[in-house]
Protein backbone atom coordinates (compact mmCIF):
# COMPACT_ATOMS: atom_id res chain seq x y z
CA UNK A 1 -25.20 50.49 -35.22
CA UNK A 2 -23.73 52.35 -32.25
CA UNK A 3 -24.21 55.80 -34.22
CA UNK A 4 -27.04 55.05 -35.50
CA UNK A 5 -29.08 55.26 -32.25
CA UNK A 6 -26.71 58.45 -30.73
CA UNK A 7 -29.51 60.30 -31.22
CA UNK A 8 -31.80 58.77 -28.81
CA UNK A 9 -29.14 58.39 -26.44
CA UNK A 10 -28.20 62.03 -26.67
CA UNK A 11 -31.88 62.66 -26.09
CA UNK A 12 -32.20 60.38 -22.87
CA UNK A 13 -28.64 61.70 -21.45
CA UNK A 14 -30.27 65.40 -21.55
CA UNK A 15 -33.49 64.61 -19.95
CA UNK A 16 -32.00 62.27 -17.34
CA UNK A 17 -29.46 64.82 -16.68
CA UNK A 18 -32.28 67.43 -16.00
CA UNK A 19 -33.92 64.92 -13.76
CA UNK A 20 -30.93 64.77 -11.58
CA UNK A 21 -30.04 68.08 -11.49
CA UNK A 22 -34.01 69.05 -10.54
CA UNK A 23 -34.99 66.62 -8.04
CA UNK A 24 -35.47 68.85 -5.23
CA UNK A 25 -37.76 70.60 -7.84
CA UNK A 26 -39.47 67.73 -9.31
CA UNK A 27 -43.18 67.38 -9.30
CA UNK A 28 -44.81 63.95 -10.37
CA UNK A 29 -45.48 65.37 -13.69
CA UNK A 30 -42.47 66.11 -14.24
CA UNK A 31 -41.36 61.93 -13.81
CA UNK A 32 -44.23 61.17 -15.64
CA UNK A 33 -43.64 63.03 -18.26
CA UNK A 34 -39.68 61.57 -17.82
CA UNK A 35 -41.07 58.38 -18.28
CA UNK A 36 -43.64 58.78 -21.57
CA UNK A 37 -40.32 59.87 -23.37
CA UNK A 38 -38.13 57.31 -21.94
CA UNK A 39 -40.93 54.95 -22.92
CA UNK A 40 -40.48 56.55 -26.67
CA UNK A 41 -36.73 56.76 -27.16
CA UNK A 42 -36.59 52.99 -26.01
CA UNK A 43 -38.93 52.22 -29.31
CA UNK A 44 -37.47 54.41 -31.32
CA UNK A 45 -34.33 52.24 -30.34
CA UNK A 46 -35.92 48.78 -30.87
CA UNK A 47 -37.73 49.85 -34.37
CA UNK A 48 -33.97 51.08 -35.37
CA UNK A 49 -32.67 47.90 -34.13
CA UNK A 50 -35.26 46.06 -35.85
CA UNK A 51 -34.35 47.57 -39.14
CA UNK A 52 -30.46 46.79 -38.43
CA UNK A 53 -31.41 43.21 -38.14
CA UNK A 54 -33.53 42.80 -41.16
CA UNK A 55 -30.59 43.94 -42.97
CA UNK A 56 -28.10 41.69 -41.33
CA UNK A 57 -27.41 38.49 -43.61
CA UNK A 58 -25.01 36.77 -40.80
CA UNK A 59 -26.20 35.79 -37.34
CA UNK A 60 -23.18 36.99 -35.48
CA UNK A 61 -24.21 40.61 -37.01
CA UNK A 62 -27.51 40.99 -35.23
CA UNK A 63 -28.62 43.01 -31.85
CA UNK A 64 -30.27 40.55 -29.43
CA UNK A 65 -32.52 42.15 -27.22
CA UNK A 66 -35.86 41.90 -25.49
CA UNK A 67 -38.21 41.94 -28.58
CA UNK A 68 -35.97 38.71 -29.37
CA UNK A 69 -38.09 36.75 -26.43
CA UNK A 70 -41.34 36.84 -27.43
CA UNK A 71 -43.00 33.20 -28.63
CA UNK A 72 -45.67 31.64 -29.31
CA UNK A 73 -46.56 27.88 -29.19
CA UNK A 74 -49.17 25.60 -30.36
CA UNK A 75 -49.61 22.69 -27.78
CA UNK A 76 -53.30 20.68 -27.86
CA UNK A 77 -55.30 23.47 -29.63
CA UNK A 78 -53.84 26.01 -27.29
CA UNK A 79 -52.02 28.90 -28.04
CA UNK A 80 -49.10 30.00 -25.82
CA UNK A 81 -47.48 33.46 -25.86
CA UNK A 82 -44.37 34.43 -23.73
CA UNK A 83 -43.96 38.03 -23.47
CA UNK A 84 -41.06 39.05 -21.49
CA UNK A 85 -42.67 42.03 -19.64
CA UNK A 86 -45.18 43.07 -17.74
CA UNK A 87 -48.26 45.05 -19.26
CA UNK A 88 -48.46 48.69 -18.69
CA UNK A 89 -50.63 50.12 -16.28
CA UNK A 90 -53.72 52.25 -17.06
CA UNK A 91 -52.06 55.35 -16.05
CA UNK A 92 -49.13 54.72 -17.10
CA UNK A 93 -50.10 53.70 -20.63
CA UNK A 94 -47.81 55.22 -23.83
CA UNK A 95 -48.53 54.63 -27.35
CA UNK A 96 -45.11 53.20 -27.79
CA UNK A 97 -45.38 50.67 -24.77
CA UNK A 98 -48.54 49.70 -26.54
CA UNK A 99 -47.18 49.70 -29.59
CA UNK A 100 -44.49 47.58 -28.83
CA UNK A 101 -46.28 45.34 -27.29
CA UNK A 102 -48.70 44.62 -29.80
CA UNK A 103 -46.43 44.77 -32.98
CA UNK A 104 -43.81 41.93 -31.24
CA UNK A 105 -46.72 40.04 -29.86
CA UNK A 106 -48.43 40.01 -33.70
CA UNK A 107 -44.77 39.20 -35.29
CA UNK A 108 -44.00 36.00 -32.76
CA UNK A 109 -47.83 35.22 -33.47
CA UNK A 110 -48.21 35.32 -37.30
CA UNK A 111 -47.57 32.04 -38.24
CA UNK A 112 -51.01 30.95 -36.27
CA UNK A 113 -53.15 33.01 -38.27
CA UNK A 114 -56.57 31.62 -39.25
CA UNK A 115 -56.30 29.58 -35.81
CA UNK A 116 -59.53 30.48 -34.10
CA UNK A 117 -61.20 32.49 -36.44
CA UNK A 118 -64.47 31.29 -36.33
CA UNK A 119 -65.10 30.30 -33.06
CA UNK A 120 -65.71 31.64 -29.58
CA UNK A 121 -62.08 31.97 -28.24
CA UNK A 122 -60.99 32.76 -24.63
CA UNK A 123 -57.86 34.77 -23.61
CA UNK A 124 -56.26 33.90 -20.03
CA UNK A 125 -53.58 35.99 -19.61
CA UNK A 126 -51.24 35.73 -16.52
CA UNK A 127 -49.35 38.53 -15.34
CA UNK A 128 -46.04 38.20 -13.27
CA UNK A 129 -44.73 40.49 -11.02
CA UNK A 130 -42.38 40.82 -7.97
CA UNK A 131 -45.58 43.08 -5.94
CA UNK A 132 -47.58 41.59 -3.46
CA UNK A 133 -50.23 44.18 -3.84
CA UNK A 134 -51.01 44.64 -7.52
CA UNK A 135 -53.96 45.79 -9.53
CA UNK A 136 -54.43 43.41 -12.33
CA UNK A 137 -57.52 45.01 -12.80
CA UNK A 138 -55.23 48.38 -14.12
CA UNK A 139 -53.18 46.50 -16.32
CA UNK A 140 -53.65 47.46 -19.88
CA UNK A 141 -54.68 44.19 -21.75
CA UNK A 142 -55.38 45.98 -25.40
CA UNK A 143 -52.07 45.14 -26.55
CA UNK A 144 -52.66 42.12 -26.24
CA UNK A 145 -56.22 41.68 -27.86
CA UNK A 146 -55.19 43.59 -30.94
CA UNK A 147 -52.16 41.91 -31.63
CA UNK A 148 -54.06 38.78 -32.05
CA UNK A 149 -56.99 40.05 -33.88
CA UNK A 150 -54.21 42.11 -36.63
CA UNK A 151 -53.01 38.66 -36.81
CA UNK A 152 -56.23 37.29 -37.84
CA UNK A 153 -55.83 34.36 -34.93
CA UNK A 154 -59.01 35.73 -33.68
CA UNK A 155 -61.90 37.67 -35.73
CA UNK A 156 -62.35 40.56 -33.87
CA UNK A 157 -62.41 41.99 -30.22
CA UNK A 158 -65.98 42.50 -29.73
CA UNK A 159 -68.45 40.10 -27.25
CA UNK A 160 -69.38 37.40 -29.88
CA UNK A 161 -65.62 36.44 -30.99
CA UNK A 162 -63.56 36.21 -27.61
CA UNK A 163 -63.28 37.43 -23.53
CA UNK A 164 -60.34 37.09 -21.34
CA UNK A 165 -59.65 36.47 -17.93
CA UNK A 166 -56.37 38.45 -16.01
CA UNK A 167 -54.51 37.19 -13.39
CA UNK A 168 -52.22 38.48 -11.50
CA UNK A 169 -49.12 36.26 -9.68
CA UNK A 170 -46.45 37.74 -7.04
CA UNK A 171 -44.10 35.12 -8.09
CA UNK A 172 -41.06 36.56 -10.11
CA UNK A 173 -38.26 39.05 -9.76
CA UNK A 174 -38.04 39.24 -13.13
CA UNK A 175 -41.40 40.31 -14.40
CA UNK A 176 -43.43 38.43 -17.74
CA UNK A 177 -46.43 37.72 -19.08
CA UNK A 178 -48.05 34.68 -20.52
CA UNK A 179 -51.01 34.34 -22.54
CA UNK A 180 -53.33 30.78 -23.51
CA UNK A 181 -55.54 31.04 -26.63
CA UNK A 182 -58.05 28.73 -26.77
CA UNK A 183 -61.71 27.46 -27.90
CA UNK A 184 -64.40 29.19 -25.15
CA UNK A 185 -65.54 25.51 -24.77
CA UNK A 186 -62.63 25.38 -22.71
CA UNK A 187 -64.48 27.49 -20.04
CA UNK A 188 -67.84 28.67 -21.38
CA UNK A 189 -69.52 24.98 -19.64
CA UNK A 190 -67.94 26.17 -16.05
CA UNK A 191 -69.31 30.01 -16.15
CA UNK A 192 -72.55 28.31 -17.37
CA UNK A 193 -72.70 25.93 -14.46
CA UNK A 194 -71.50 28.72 -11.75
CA UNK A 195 -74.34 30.93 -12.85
CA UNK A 196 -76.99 28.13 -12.50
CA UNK A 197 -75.80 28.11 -9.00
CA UNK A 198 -77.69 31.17 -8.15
């Protein structure tokens, strides 16, 4: 396996070597760029890794790592999904942190498929974080929201199949995200009430 993924190491070793030996140099584009391809070589890693497991008949054989942690329960008509990481930011947003997001969310997922299909379903997702100060509102939910609809758990994204809530909790040093799936009954009454309020 080790050889297989000297490549991307290779790859990684150059550009972090060039960060290094630049930083007096370095402009912010210059990290963020640093970081869009660190972002790619680590799923070009995983989707290698991914492949080496498939082919692995004994346990023993396979690569754990963090793909491994995503789940999903069913408890009560509710649908919980551990994903151990934090969403990307808005500005920070890759196609591969997206994409790996979304493709291990849908695979720990699939077996709920068909769950709220027809109704009005409402996404809470919680996101934790060791930072006092953070923007939930930049936190790049889409991931999320198309995992379950290429999973068929819900029927689509648009505004008469589901909304979501984010929220944001300082509480962690190791950083995670859950999501609940569930009916919009479960909340629909309370926005309904709060809005006769005014």
């Amino acid at each position: 396996m080790q050889q297989i993924i000297l490549p991307e190491l290779e790859q990684l070793r150059k550009q972090t070597d060039f960060i290094i030996n630049n930083k007096d140099i370095l402009e912010n584009k210059d990290i963020e760029k640093y970081l869009r391809d660190l972002e790619k070589i680590r799923y070009e890693i995983f989707n290698k890794i991914k492949i080496n497991n498939k082919e692995k008949m004994n346990e023993n054989e396979k690569i754990n790592y963090i793909n491994n942690s995503y789940k999903a329960t069913l408890v009560n008509d509710i649908l919980k999904i551990y994903i151990p990481e934090t969403l990307p930011k808005f500005k920070n947003i890759s196609n591969y942190a997206y994409k790996n997001i979304m493709i291990s969310t849908a695979e720990c997922v699939k077996k709920y498929s068909g769950l709220f299909k027809e109704n009005l379903t409402f996404v809470l997702i919680i996101v934790h974080e060791k930072q006092c100060n953070m923007d939930i509102d930049n936190k790049y939910v889409k991931p999320i929201i198309d995992a379950l609809v290429l999973q068929n758990i819900i029927k689509d994204d648009n505004i008469n199949n589901m909304f979501y809530l984010a929220q944001g909790k300082n509480d962690t040093k190791k950083p995670f995200t859950e999501v609940f799936v569930m009916n919009g009954e479960y909340i629909t009454g309370w926005i309904e009430k709060v809005q006769k309020m005014f």
